[in-house]
Coordinates of C-alpha atoms in Angstrom, one line a residue:
M1 CA -27.5 8.7 1.5
N2 CA -26.5 5.1 1.9
K3 CA -23.3 4.8 3.9
N4 CA -21.5 1.5 4.3
R5 CA -19.9 1.6 7.8
N6 CA -17.6 -1.3 6.9
D7 CA -16.3 0.3 3.7
F8 CA -14.4 3.2 5.3
E9 CA -10.9 2.6 3.8
K10 CA -12.3 1.7 0.4
R11 CA -14.1 5.0 0.1
L12 CA -10.8 6.8 0.6
E13 CA -9.0 4.5 -1.9
R14 CA -11.7 5.2 -4.5
A15 CA -11.2 8.9 -4.0
V16 CA -7.4 8.6 -4.3
E17 CA -7.7 6.4 -7.4
T18 CA -9.6 9.1 -9.3
A19 CA -6.5 11.3 -9.1
G20 CA -4.6 9.7 -11.9
Q21 CA -4.5 6.9 -14.5
R22 CA -3.3 3.4 -13.6
R23 CA 0.2 2.4 -14.7
S24 CA 2.0 -0.7 -15.6
V25 CA 4.4 -2.5 -13.3
A26 CA 7.3 -1.3 -15.4
E27 CA 6.3 2.3 -14.8
D28 CA 5.9 1.6 -11.1
V29 CA 9.4 0.2 -10.9
L30 CA 11.1 3.0 -12.9
R31 CA 9.2 5.6 -11.0
A32 CA 10.4 4.2 -7.7
I33 CA 14.0 4.4 -8.9
Q34 CA 13.9 7.8 -10.5
G35 CA 12.0 9.5 -7.7
R36 CA 13.4 7.8 -4.6
A37 CA 12.3 10.5 -2.2
K38 CA 8.7 10.0 -3.2
P39 CA 6.6 7.0 -2.2
V40 CA 5.5 4.8 -5.2
W41 CA 2.0 5.7 -6.4
R42 CA 0.6 2.3 -6.2
S43 CA -2.3 1.4 -8.5
R44 CA -5.1 -0.7 -7.0
W45 CA -5.0 -2.7 -10.3
R46 CA -1.2 -2.9 -10.2
W47 CA -0.5 -6.4 -11.3
A48 CA -3.7 -6.8 -13.3
V49 CA -2.5 -3.9 -15.3
A50 CA 1.0 -5.3 -15.6
T51 CA -0.4 -8.5 -17.1
G52 CA -3.1 -6.6 -18.9
F53 CA -2.2 -3.4 -20.5
A54 CA 1.6 -2.8 -20.4
A55 CA 3.1 -1.8 -23.7
A56 CA 5.4 -4.1 -25.5
S57 CA 9.0 -3.0 -26.0
G58 CA 9.8 -5.4 -28.9
I59 CA 12.5 -7.8 -30.0
A60 CA 15.3 -5.2 -29.4
A61 CA 14.5 -5.2 -25.7
V62 CA 14.8 -9.0 -25.6
I63 CA 18.2 -8.9 -27.2
A64 CA 19.2 -6.3 -24.6
I65 CA 18.1 -8.6 -21.9
V66 CA 20.0 -11.4 -23.4
V67 CA 23.2 -9.3 -23.2
M68 CA 22.5 -8.4 -19.6
L69 CA 21.9 -12.0 -18.7
M70 CA 25.0 -13.2 -20.4
G71 CA 26.9 -10.7 -18.3
T72 CA 25.5 -12.3 -15.1
G73 CA 26.5 -15.8 -16.2
A74 CA 23.1 -17.1 -17.3
S75 CA 23.3 -19.6 -20.2
L76 CA 21.1 -18.0 -22.8
T77 CA 21.4 -17.6 -26.6
L78 CA 19.4 -15.9 -29.3
A79 CA 18.2 -19.3 -30.4
D80 CA 16.7 -19.7 -26.9
V81 CA 14.9 -16.4 -27.3
Q82 CA 13.5 -17.5 -30.7
A83 CA 12.4 -20.8 -29.2
A84 CA 10.7 -19.0 -26.4
F85 CA 8.7 -16.9 -28.8
E86 CA 7.6 -20.0 -30.7
R87 CA 6.8 -22.0 -27.5
E88 CA 5.1 -19.4 -25.4
T89 CA 1.6 -18.4 -26.5
W90 CA -0.3 -17.9 -23.3
M91 CA 0.9 -16.8 -19.8
H92 CA -1.5 -17.6 -16.9
T93 CA -1.1 -16.3 -13.4
Q94 CA -3.1 -17.4 -10.4
C95 CA -3.2 -15.6 -7.0
D96 CA -4.3 -16.7 -3.6
A97 CA -5.4 -13.3 -2.2
G98 CA -5.9 -9.6 -3.1
W99 CA -8.1 -8.0 -5.7
W100 CA -7.6 -10.2 -8.7
K101 CA -7.7 -14.0 -8.8
E102 CA -6.1 -14.9 -12.1
G103 CA -4.8 -13.3 -15.3
W104 CA -4.3 -14.5 -18.8
T105 CA -2.0 -12.9 -21.4
N106 CA -1.7 -13.9 -25.0
L107 CA 2.0 -13.1 -25.6
Q108 CA 1.5 -13.2 -29.4
T109 CA -1.6 -11.0 -29.8
G110 CA -1.4 -8.9 -26.6
E111 CA -4.9 -9.9 -25.5
D112 CA -5.4 -9.9 -21.7
Y113 CA -8.0 -11.2 -19.3
T114 CA -8.2 -10.6 -15.6
V115 CA -10.6 -12.4 -13.3
F116 CA -11.3 -10.7 -9.9
F117 CA -12.2 -12.4 -6.6
D118 CA -15.5 -10.5 -6.6
G119 CA -16.6 -12.1 -9.9
D120 CA -15.8 -9.2 -12.2
V121 CA -13.9 -10.0 -15.4
R122 CA -11.8 -7.6 -17.6
Y123 CA -10.6 -8.0 -21.2
G124 CA -8.1 -5.7 -23.0
N125 CA -6.9 -5.7 -26.6
R126 CA -4.5 -2.9 -27.6
Q127 CA -4.7 -3.7 -31.3
T128 CA -8.4 -3.3 -31.5
N129 CA -8.6 -0.6 -28.8
T130 CA -11.1 -2.7 -26.8
D131 CA -11.5 -2.6 -23.1
L132 CA -14.4 -4.7 -21.6
L133 CA -15.2 -4.8 -17.9
Y134 CA -17.9 -7.2 -16.7
M135 CA -19.3 -5.9 -13.4
K136 CA -21.1 -8.7 -11.7
T137 CA -23.1 -6.5 -9.3
S138 CA -24.3 -4.3 -12.2
G139 CA -25.1 -7.1 -14.5
H140 CA -23.6 -5.5 -17.6
I141 CA -20.4 -5.3 -19.6
L142 CA -18.8 -1.8 -19.8
Q143 CA -17.1 -1.2 -23.1
Q144 CA -14.8 1.7 -23.5
Q145 CA -11.6 2.8 -25.2
M146 CA -8.3 2.1 -23.6
N147 CA -6.4 5.0 -21.9
D148 CA -3.4 4.6 -24.1
P149 CA -4.4 2.8 -27.3
S150 CA -1.3 2.4 -29.4
G151 CA -2.9 -0.1 -31.9
K152 CA 0.4 -1.9 -32.1
W153 CA 1.7 -5.1 -30.6
T154 CA 5.0 -6.9 -30.9
P155 CA 5.0 -10.5 -29.8
Q156 CA 7.1 -11.0 -26.7
T157 CA 8.3 -13.7 -24.3
A158 CA 7.1 -14.1 -20.8
W159 CA 10.6 -13.1 -19.6
E160 CA 10.4 -9.8 -21.4
R161 CA 6.8 -9.2 -20.2
V162 CA 7.4 -10.0 -16.6
V163 CA 11.2 -9.9 -15.8
G164 CA 12.2 -7.3 -18.3
P165 CA 11.0 -4.3 -16.3
Y166 CA 13.1 -5.5 -13.4
E167 CA 16.2 -6.0 -15.5
R168 CA 15.8 -2.5 -17.0
G169 CA 15.1 -1.1 -13.6
M170 CA 18.3 -2.5 -12.2
A171 CA 20.2 -0.9 -15.1
S172 CA 18.5 2.5 -14.5
Q173 CA 19.4 2.6 -10.8
K174 CA 23.1 2.0 -11.1
E175 CA 24.1 5.6 -11.1
Q176 CA 22.0 6.4 -8.0
V177 CA 23.4 3.3 -6.2
K178 CA 26.9 4.6 -6.9
K179 CA 26.0 7.8 -5.1
G180 CA 25.0 5.8 -2.0
V181 CA 21.3 5.6 -2.6
L182 CA 19.8 2.3 -1.5
P183 CA 18.6 0.2 -4.5
Y184 CA 15.0 -0.2 -5.0
I185 CA 15.4 -3.4 -7.0
V186 CA 17.7 -6.1 -5.6
K187 CA 18.6 -9.3 -7.5
E188 CA 19.5 -12.4 -5.5
D189 CA 20.2 -16.1 -6.3
D190 CA 17.6 -18.3 -4.6
V191 CA 16.1 -21.8 -4.5
L192 CA 12.4 -22.3 -5.0
N193 CA 10.8 -25.8 -4.9
G194 CA 14.3 -27.3 -5.1
K195 CA 15.3 -25.4 -8.2
K196 CA 17.9 -22.7 -8.6
V197 CA 16.2 -19.4 -9.5
V198 CA 16.9 -15.7 -9.4
R199 CA 14.8 -13.5 -7.2
F200 CA 14.0 -9.8 -7.7
D201 CA 13.0 -7.8 -4.6
E202 CA 11.3 -4.5 -5.1
Y203 CA 11.4 -1.9 -2.3
S204 CA 9.3 1.2 -1.9
E205 CA 8.6 3.9 0.7
D206 CA 5.2 4.3 2.3
A207 CA 3.4 7.6 2.9
L208 CA 5.4 8.0 6.1
G209 CA 8.8 7.6 4.4
K210 CA 9.3 4.1 5.7
R211 CA 11.2 1.7 3.4
F212 CA 9.5 -1.7 3.0
L213 CA 9.5 -4.7 0.7
L214 CA 6.7 -4.4 -1.8
W215 CA 7.1 -7.1 -4.4
Q216 CA 9.1 -10.2 -5.1
L217 CA 9.5 -12.1 -8.3
W218 CA 11.2 -15.5 -8.9
A219 CA 12.4 -16.5 -12.4
D220 CA 14.2 -19.5 -13.8
P221 CA 17.1 -18.6 -16.0
A222 CA 17.3 -22.2 -17.3
T223 CA 13.8 -22.2 -18.7
H224 CA 13.7 -18.5 -19.2
L225 CA 10.3 -18.2 -17.5
P226 CA 8.9 -16.4 -14.5
V227 CA 7.9 -18.8 -11.7
Q228 CA 6.3 -17.0 -8.8
S229 CA 5.5 -13.6 -7.5
K230 CA 4.5 -12.1 -4.1
E231 CA 2.9 -8.7 -3.5
R232 CA 2.4 -7.1 -0.1
L233 CA -1.3 -6.5 0.4
S234 CA -2.7 -3.2 1.4
L235 CA -4.2 -2.6 4.9
G236 CA -7.8 -3.3 3.8
E237 CA -6.7 -6.5 1.9
R238 CA -4.7 -7.8 4.8
E239 CA -7.7 -7.4 7.1
R240 CA -9.9 -9.1 4.6
W241 CA -7.6 -12.1 3.9
G242 CA -5.9 -12.4 7.2
K243 CA -2.4 -12.5 5.6
E244 CA 0.3 -10.0 4.6
W245 CA 1.2 -11.3 1.1
S246 CA -0.6 -12.4 -2.1
T247 CA 1.3 -15.2 -3.9
G248 CA 1.0 -15.6 -7.7
V249 CA 2.1 -18.7 -9.6
Y250 CA 2.8 -18.7 -13.3
D251 CA 2.1 -21.4 -15.9
F252 CA 2.1 -21.4 -19.7
P253 CA -0.7 -23.3 -21.3
Q254 CA -0.9 -23.7 -25.1
T255 CA -4.5 -22.3 -25.2
G256 CA -6.4 -19.7 -23.2
P257 CA -9.9 -18.3 -23.0
A258 CA -11.6 -17.6 -26.2
D259 CA -13.5 -14.6 -24.8
I260 CA -14.8 -13.2 -21.5
Y261 CA -17.8 -15.6 -21.6
A262 CA -15.3 -18.5 -21.2
L263 CA -14.4 -17.0 -17.8
G264 CA -17.9 -17.1 -16.3
V265 CA -19.6 -14.1 -17.8
P266 CA -23.2 -15.0 -18.8
K267 CA -23.6 -14.9 -22.6
E268 CA -26.8 -12.8 -22.3
T269 CA -25.1 -10.0 -20.4
P270 CA -25.9 -6.7 -22.0
I271 CA -23.0 -4.4 -23.2
R272 CA -23.0 -0.7 -22.1
R273 CA -20.8 1.4 -24.4
V274 CA -19.2 4.4 -22.8
A275 CA -19.3 7.6 -24.8
T276 CA -16.0 9.4 -25.2
T277 CA -17.1 12.7 -26.7
I278 CA -19.2 15.3 -24.8
P279 CA -22.1 16.5 -26.9
D280 CA -21.7 20.1 -28.1
Q281 CA -24.9 21.3 -26.4
V282 CA -24.0 19.6 -23.1
K283 CA -20.4 20.8 -22.7
P284 CA -21.2 24.5 -21.8
I285 CA -23.7 23.3 -19.1
L286 CA -21.1 20.9 -17.6
D287 CA -18.5 23.6 -17.6
A288 CA -20.8 25.9 -15.8
I289 CA -21.7 23.3 -13.2
E290 CA -18.1 22.5 -12.6
R291 CA -17.2 26.2 -12.4
N292 CA -19.8 26.8 -9.7
R293 CA -18.8 23.7 -7.8
D294 CA -15.2 24.8 -7.8
G295 CA -16.2 28.3 -6.7
F296 CA -18.1 27.0 -3.6
L297 CA -17.2 28.1 -0.1
K298 CA -13.7 27.0 1.0
H299 CA -13.9 28.0 4.7
Y300 CA -16.8 26.6 6.6
R301 CA -18.2 24.2 9.2
A302 CA -21.0 21.9 8.3
V303 CA -23.2 19.6 10.3
V304 CA -25.1 17.0 8.3
V305 CA -27.7 14.9 9.9
D306 CA -29.2 11.8 8.3
D307 CA -32.7 11.2 9.6
R308 CA -34.0 7.7 8.8
G309 CA -37.6 8.5 9.7
G310 CA -37.6 9.0 13.5
W311 CA -34.0 8.0 14.3
V312 CA -30.6 9.5 13.3
D313 CA -28.3 7.2 11.5
C314 CA -25.3 9.5 11.0
V315 CA -24.1 12.9 12.2
E316 CA -21.3 14.3 10.2
V317 CA -19.3 17.2 11.5
I318 CA -17.2 18.7 8.7
W319 CA -14.6 21.5 8.8
R320 CA -13.0 22.9 5.7
D321 CA -10.2 25.5 5.6
G322 CA -9.1 25.7 2.0
E323 CA -7.2 22.5 1.2
K324 CA -7.5 21.3 4.8
I325 CA -10.6 19.2 5.5
R326 CA -11.7 17.3 8.6
C327 CA -14.8 15.1 8.9
D328 CA -15.9 13.3 12.0
H329 CA -18.4 10.5 11.5
H330 CA -20.8 9.9 14.4
L331 CA -22.9 6.7 14.0
P332 CA -25.5 6.6 16.8
G333 CA -27.6 4.1 15.0
F334 CA -31.1 2.8 15.7
D335 CA -30.3 1.8 19.3
G336 CA -28.3 5.0 20.0
P337 CA -29.5 8.3 21.6
K338 CA -32.5 10.0 20.2
L339 CA -31.1 13.0 18.3
V340 CA -34.0 13.8 16.1
G341 CA -35.1 17.4 16.5
M342 CA -32.0 18.6 18.3
K343 CA -30.7 22.0 17.5
V344 CA -27.3 22.3 15.8
S345 CA -25.8 23.7 19.0
E346 CA -27.1 20.7 20.9
L347 CA -25.8 18.2 18.3
L348 CA -22.3 19.8 18.4
A349 CA -22.3 19.6 22.2
W350 CA -23.3 15.9 22.0
A351 CA -20.6 15.2 19.3
D352 CA -18.0 17.0 21.5
K353 CA -18.7 14.5 24.3
N354 CA -18.9 11.4 22.1
E355 CA -15.9 10.1 20.2
P356 CA -16.6 9.6 16.5
A357 CA -16.6 6.1 15.1
Q358 CA -14.5 7.3 12.2
K359 CA -12.4 10.5 11.4
E360 CA -10.9 11.7 8.2
L361 CA -8.4 14.5 7.6
M362 CA -6.9 15.8 4.4
N363 CA -4.1 18.4 4.1
K364 CA -2.1 19.5 1.1
D365 CA -0.3 16.2 0.8
Y366 CA -1.9 13.4 2.8
T367 CA -5.1 11.9 3.9
Y368 CA -5.5 10.3 7.3
A369 CA -8.3 7.8 8.0
W370 CA -8.9 7.1 11.6
S371 CA -11.2 4.2 12.8
S372 CA -12.1 3.0 16.2
R373 CA -11.3 -0.5 17.4
K374 CA -13.3 -0.5 20.6
E375 CA -15.1 -3.8 19.7
S376 CA -11.8 -5.6 19.6
N377 CA -10.1 -3.6 22.4
E378 CA -7.3 -2.6 20.0
K379 CA -5.9 0.8 19.6
P380 CA -7.5 3.0 17.0
Q381 CA -6.0 2.6 13.5
V382 CA -4.9 5.3 11.2
H383 CA -4.3 4.8 7.5
V384 CA -2.1 7.5 5.8
N385 CA -2.2 8.0 2.0
L386 CA -0.8 10.4 -0.5
H387 CA -3.9 12.0 -2.0
R388 CA -2.3 13.7 -5.0
G389 CA -5.0 16.4 -5.3
S390 CA -8.0 14.2 -5.2
P391 CA -10.8 15.5 -2.9
L392 CA -11.0 13.5 0.3
L393 CA -14.7 13.3 0.3
A394 CA -15.2 12.8 -3.4
T395 CA -17.4 9.7 -3.0
M396 CA -19.5 10.9 0.0
D397 CA -22.8 12.5 -0.8
F398 CA -23.2 14.1 2.6
W399 CA -20.4 16.6 1.8
P400 CA -22.2 19.9 0.9
E401 CA -20.5 20.1 -2.4
N402 CA -21.6 16.6 -3.4
S403 CA -25.1 17.2 -2.1
Q404 CA -25.5 20.1 -4.4
W405 CA -23.6 18.9 -7.5
L406 CA -23.3 15.1 -6.9
S407 CA -20.5 12.7 -7.7
W408 CA -21.3 12.2 -11.4
M409 CA -18.3 13.7 -13.0
Y410 CA -17.0 10.2 -13.9
Y411 CA -19.7 10.0 -16.6
R412 CA -19.3 13.4 -18.2
P413 CA -19.3 12.2 -21.8
N414 CA -22.4 10.1 -21.4
F415 CA -24.7 13.0 -20.6
Q416 CA -27.5 14.0 -22.9
L417 CA -29.7 17.1 -22.8
L418 CA -33.3 16.6 -21.8
E419 CA -36.3 18.4 -23.2
A420 CA -38.4 20.2 -20.6
G421 CA -41.2 18.0 -19.3
P422 CA -43.6 17.5 -16.3
E423 CA -40.6 16.4 -14.1
T424 CA -38.5 19.5 -14.9
P425 CA -38.5 22.2 -12.1
A426 CA -39.2 25.7 -13.3
G427 CA -36.2 27.4 -14.9
C428 CA -34.0 24.2 -14.7
I429 CA -31.9 22.4 -17.3
G430 CA -32.1 18.6 -17.4
L431 CA -29.3 16.2 -18.2
R432 CA -29.6 12.4 -18.4
Y433 CA -27.1 9.6 -18.0
E434 CA -28.5 6.3 -19.3
G435 CA -27.3 2.7 -19.3
N436 CA -29.0 -0.4 -20.6
D437 CA -31.3 -0.9 -17.6
S438 CA -31.0 2.3 -15.6
R439 CA -31.0 6.0 -16.1
Q440 CA -30.4 9.1 -14.0
N441 CA -32.1 12.5 -14.6
Y442 CA -30.4 15.5 -13.1
Y443 CA -32.0 19.0 -13.1
F444 CA -29.7 22.0 -12.6
D445 CA -30.8 25.5 -11.7
P446 CA -28.8 28.2 -13.6
Q447 CA -30.3 30.9 -11.3
N448 CA -29.0 29.1 -8.2
D449 CA -25.3 28.4 -9.1
Y450 CA -26.3 25.4 -11.2
V451 CA -27.0 23.2 -8.2
C452 CA -28.7 19.9 -8.8
V453 CA -32.1 20.7 -7.3
K454 CA -33.6 17.4 -8.4
Q455 CA -32.4 13.9 -9.2
I456 CA -34.5 11.0 -10.4
S457 CA -33.3 7.3 -10.7
W458 CA -35.1 5.0 -13.1
T459 CA -34.9 1.3 -13.7
K460 CA -36.0 -0.6 -16.8
S461 CA -38.1 -3.8 -16.7
G462 CA -38.8 -5.1 -20.2
T463 CA -39.7 -2.0 -22.2
E464 CA -41.1 0.0 -19.2
W465 CA -39.2 2.5 -17.1
T466 CA -40.1 2.8 -13.5
K467 CA -39.1 5.6 -11.1
E468 CA -37.0 4.1 -8.4
D469 CA -35.9 7.1 -6.3
E470 CA -36.1 10.8 -6.2
C471 CA -34.1 13.4 -4.3
T472 CA -34.7 17.2 -4.1
L473 CA -32.8 20.0 -2.6
E474 CA -34.8 22.4 -0.4
D475 CA -34.3 25.5 1.7
L476 CA -31.9 27.1 -0.8
H477 CA -30.3 30.2 0.7
R478 CA -27.1 32.1 0.2
V479 CA -24.1 32.2 2.5
E480 CA -21.5 34.8 1.5
G481 CA -23.0 34.9 -1.9
R482 CA -23.0 31.2 -2.6
V483 CA -26.1 29.0 -2.7
V484 CA -26.4 26.5 0.1
A485 CA -29.1 23.8 0.5
G486 CA -30.5 23.3 3.9
K487 CA -32.2 20.0 3.2
R488 CA -31.9 17.0 0.8
V489 CA -35.1 15.1 0.7
G490 CA -35.4 11.5 -0.6
R491 CA -35.8 8.2 1.1
T492 CA -34.3 9.9 4.1
L493 CA -34.2 13.5 5.2
Q494 CA -30.7 15.0 5.2
T495 CA -30.4 18.3 7.0
I496 CA -27.4 20.5 6.3
D497 CA -26.3 23.4 8.5
L498 CA -23.3 25.4 7.1
V499 CA -21.7 28.4 8.6
P500 CA -18.6 30.3 7.2
M501 CA -15.5 30.2 9.4
S502 CA -12.6 32.6 10.0
P503 CA -9.1 31.3 11.1
A504 CA -9.9 32.0 14.8
D505 CA -13.2 30.0 14.6
Y506 CA -11.8 26.5 14.1
P507 CA -11.3 24.2 17.1
A508 CA -7.7 24.1 18.2
G509 CA -5.7 21.4 16.5
I510 CA -8.6 20.2 14.4
F511 CA -6.4 19.9 11.3
D512 CA -3.3 18.6 13.1
P513 CA -2.6 15.0 12.1
K514 CA -1.4 14.3 15.7
S515 CA -5.0 14.6 16.8
L516 CA -5.6 11.4 14.9
T517 CA -2.3 9.6 15.1
T518 CA -1.6 10.0 18.8
G519 CA -2.3 6.7 20.6
A520 CA -3.2 4.9 17.4
T521 CA -1.6 2.3 15.2
V522 CA -0.4 4.2 12.1
E523 CA -0.2 2.5 8.7
G524 CA 1.4 4.3 5.7
Y525 CA 0.7 1.7 3.0

């Protein structure tokens, strides 16, 4: 029930990110060229992945690059390539803004380290199929298998690692350019810090179809090394850093970090291993839960009120019409009007007269995130994203679906079946997710669409487990044959009023993007 009012865009980005796996910079470049009409699907870990988990293409690719470079007049021989392999062991990149602060890549072993500005650290090793993520706020190291563990690594030069994707991308786009399509990668001669270099400009299209410069890379053909990069920051990053671009500078030390502890991770940090196989006795239960969630009502209006013990923190008005979803966030706050005890009709009348602080809209292709700028006297701001099938409200527990089945699907393999005990509600099945110092117990009711009627959070101190929080669903009733909870009771009281809707019942224009974009500053990237 805890909602961070200043984290509006990040919640949307997290929902969007769950739609697909992250890709390397090479994949981003080639995707942009091959699918010009579609905006590039930009990973939030874009460059960290590029220096962290991109697959090697081997010596043959280096030779191919040599041939291309010779064709452009660069003075480069196979001896230069061999010397580069022998000389370059570590590649280090340091950035001045954005998500990640610095990255280390061992060009001989393929080991990668990424240090983030928030203090998190990531390590990847394709050969050993090791992926470690230290999360500072959680106080543990998450160990899991890599998404694409090849188990193979071919030593490569920094040029192949960083510049190679651009060279190959330029070759791939030639036929499209001949047909009059604007190139998505442009190569220019340039001067940087008094030295002659080549510059690669990568263009993309945002969600609104607007072409823009996304990435720049400077490389020195004389030393055969990348020198500097620039990446255009996203909207949230630009607001955080007060600048439009993140600049990364490359250097090539002979040694790098020995392990993640050398990058600031406390040596006593516990490791939490992520399971990758769902237990046989758990899978049918999870399938039933997911099936019932997917079968929930698709045409409704819901009013969700968060009562913080005498004052209303949030009033969420949600409309859903199949794939179209609209949610208006009203944040009256402690000093706002006293809405406790109001009837739903009164709350709707109040909401109709008071502009929301935030609005969200999802249709078949896009999400629109509207936020007020009254405090700064600026126009409202709308951020548009391709959602690629990810639920708009995937990370918001006040959405009826999440109130009843929760946002726990990310941890499916980690669930274990619980034996019935004093905490188990009658007729319910218990599942547990457990880490090193925390555990979550979920109790699902097979007789009521497998909704999660009870959730208990525990924390560990020494050898003792202490109950930290407990939430229960109450006032279960059926609407058009589906179970709907009227209340969620925990540290706060969340009341949910849900009514089915027909096409004529929705407010006019409620799903029209123009209702959000008119009079607002619209950002498509």
